[in-house]
Tab-separated table of C-alpha atoms and ligand atoms in Angstrom:
chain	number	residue	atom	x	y	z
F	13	UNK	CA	98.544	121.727	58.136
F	14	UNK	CA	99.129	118.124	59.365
F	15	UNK	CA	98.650	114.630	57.948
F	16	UNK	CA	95.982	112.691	59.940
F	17	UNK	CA	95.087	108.669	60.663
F	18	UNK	CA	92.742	107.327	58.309
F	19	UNK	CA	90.993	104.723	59.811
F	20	UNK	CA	89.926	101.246	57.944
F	21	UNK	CA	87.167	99.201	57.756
F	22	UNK	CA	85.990	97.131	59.987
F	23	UNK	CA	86.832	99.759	62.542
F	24	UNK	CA	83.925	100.555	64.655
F	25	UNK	CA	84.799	104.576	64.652
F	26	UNK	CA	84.323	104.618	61.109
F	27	UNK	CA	79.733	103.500	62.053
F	28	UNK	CA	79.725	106.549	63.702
F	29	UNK	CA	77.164	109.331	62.225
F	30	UNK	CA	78.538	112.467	62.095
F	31	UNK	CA	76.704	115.933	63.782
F	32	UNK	CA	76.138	118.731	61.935
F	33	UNK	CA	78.546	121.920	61.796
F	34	UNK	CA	76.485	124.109	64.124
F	35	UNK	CA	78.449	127.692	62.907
F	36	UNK	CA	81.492	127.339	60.462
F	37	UNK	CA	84.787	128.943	62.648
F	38	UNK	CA	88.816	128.085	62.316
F	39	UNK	CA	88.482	124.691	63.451
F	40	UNK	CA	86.098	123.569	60.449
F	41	UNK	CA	88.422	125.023	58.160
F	42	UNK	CA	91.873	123.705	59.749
F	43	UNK	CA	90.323	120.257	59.600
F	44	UNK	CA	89.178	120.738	56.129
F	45	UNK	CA	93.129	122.168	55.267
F	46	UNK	CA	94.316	119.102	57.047
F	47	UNK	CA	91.608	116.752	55.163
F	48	UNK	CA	92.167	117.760	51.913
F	49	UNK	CA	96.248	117.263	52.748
F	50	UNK	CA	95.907	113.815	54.140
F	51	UNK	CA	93.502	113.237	51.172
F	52	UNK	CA	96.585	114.211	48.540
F	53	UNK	CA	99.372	112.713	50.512
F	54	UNK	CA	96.996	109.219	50.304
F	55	UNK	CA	96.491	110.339	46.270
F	56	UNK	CA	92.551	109.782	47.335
F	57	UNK	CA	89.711	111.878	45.172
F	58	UNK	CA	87.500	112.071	48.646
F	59	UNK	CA	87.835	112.028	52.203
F	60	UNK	CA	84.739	112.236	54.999
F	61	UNK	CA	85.523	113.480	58.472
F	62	UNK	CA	84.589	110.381	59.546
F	63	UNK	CA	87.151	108.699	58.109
F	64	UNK	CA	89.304	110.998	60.225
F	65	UNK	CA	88.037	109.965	63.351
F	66	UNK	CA	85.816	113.746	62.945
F	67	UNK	CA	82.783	113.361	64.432
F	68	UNK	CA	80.936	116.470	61.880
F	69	UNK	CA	79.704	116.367	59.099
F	70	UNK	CA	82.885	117.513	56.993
F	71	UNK	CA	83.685	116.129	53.248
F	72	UNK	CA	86.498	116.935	50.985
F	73	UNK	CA	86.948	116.329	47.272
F	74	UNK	CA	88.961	117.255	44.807
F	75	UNK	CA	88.339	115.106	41.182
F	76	UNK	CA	90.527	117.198	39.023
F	77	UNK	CA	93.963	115.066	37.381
F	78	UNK	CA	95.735	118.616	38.588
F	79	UNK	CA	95.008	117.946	42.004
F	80	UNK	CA	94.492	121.846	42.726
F	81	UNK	CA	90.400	121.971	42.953
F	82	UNK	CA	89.886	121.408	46.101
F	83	UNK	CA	85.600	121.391	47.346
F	84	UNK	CA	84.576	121.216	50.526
F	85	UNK	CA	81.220	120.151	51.552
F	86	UNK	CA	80.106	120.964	55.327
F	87	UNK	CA	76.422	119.264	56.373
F	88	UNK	CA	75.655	118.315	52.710
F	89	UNK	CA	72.172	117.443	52.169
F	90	UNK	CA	71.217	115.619	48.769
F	91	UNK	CA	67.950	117.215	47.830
F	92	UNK	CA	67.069	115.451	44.419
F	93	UNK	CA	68.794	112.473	42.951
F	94	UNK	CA	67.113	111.130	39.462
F	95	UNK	CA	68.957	108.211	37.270
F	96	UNK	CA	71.058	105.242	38.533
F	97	UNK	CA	74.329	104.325	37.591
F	98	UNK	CA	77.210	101.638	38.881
F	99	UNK	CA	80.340	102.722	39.457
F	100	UNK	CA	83.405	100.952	40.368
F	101	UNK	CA	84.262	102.225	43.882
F	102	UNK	CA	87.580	101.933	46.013
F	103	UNK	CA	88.311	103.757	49.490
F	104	UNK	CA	90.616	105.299	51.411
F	105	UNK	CA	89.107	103.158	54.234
F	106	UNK	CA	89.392	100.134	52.473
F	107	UNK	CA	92.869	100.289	51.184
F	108	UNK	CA	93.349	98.046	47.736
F	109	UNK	CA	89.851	96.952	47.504
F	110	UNK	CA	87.384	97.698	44.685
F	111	UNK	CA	83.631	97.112	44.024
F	112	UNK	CA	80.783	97.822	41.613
F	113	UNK	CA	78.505	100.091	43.354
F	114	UNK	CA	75.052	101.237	41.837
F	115	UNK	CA	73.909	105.052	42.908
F	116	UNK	CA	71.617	107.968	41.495
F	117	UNK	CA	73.037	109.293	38.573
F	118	UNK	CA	72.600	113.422	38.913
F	119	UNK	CA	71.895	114.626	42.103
F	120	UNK	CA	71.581	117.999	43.727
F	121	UNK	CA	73.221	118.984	47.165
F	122	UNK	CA	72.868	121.406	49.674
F	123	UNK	CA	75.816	122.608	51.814
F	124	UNK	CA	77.640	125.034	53.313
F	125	UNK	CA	81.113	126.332	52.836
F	126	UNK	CA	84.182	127.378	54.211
F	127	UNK	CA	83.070	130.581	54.538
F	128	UNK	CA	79.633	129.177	56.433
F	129	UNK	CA	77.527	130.248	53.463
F	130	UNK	CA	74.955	127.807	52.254
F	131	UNK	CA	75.010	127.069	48.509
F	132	UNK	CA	73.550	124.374	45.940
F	133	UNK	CA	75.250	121.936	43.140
F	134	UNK	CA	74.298	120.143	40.835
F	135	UNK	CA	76.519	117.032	40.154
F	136	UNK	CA	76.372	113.891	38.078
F	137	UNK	CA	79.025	111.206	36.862
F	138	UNK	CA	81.496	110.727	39.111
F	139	UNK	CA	81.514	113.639	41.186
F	140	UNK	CA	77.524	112.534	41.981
F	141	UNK	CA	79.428	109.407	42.591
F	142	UNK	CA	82.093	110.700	44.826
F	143	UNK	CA	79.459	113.057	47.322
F	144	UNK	CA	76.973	110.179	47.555
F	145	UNK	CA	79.923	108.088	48.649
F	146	UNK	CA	81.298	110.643	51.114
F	147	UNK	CA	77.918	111.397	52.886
F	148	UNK	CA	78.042	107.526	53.032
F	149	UNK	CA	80.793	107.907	55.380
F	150	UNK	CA	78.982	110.865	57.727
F	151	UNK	CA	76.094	108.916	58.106
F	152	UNK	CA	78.447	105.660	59.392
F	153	UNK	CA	78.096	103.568	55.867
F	154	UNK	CA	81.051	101.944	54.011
F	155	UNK	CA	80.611	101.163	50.270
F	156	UNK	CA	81.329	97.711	50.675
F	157	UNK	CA	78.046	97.450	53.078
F	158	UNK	CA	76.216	97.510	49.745
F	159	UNK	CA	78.087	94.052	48.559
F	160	UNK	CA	76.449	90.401	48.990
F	161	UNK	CA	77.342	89.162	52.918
F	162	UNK	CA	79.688	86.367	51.031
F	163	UNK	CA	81.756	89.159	48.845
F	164	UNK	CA	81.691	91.375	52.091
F	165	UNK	CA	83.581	88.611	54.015
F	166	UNK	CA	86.125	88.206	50.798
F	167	UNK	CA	86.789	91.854	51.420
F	168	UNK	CA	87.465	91.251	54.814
F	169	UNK	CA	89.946	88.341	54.308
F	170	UNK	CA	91.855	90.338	51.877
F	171	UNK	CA	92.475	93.248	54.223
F	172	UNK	CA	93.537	90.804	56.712
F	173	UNK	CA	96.175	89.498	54.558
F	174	UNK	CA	97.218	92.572	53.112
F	175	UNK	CA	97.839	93.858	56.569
F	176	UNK	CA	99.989	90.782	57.956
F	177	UNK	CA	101.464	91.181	54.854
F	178	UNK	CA	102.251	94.641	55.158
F	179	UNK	CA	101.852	95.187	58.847
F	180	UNK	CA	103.406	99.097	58.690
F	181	UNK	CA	101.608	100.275	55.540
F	182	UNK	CA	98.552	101.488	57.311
F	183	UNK	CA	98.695	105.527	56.366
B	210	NI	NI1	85.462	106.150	51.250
């Protein structure tokens, strides 16, 4: 397995939407091995391939305080979402920075998994949280595009600082 370069917002890789996994082979599931790795190693609950610099439509989770339940979510597809609820949201994208996000409550997702078989969840709280945020990411969205343009450029400034701050503490 290997660590990989998670990219931050504002880079332009990360408005990229992601293709679909056309059949599920060794490559899908060494990228998912070296997802869910970079995903621990950054202590993160979710990372999309896109956030990888992954072009497919790849997402990794794992919401468990053991940190041994790893998911994986290849082409997910939300087919019902009922409810709303906000959320405060941070990213592995957008190191340090956190935001009140509102989303559908319980939602139900098509995908297939690592062994290329389709299958269906249902999910609510924050895991409906976490794969609506994810498939954010494959479609080229960023939570904080859902802030005000004013608390979007706050966001902005921050990272700036943080980063001259701490110019070697990108991951
Ligand atoms: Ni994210």
């Amino acid at each position: 397995m290997a660590k990989l370069n998670i990219l931050e917002f504002p880079d332009p890789r990360l408005r990229r939407v992601a293709q679909p996994v056309d059949v599920v082979t060794d490559r899908e599931r060494k990228l998912a091995a070296d997802m869910l790795e970079t995903m621990y190693s950054a202590r993160g609950i979710g990372l999309a391939a896109t956030q990888v610099n992954e072009g497919v439509r790849l997402l990794v989770l794992d919401l468990s305080e053991t940190r041994d339940q790893p998911r994986v979510f290849i082409n997910p597809e939300i087919i019902s979402r009922t409810g709303s609820q906000t959320c405060e949201e941070g990213c592995l994208s957008v190191p340090g920075i956190y935001a009140e996000v509102k989303r559908a409550e319980e939602i139900r997702v098509r995908a297939l998994g690592l062994d290329g078989e389709p299958f269906e969840q249902d999910a609510d709280g924050l895991l409906a949280v976490c794969i609506q945020h994810e498939i954010d990411h494959l479609d080229g969205k960023v939570f904080v595009d859902y802030l005000s343009p004013l608390k979007r450029r706050m966001v902005e400034k921050k990272l700036k600082k943080q980063r001259q701050r701490e110019p070697d503490a990108v991951a």
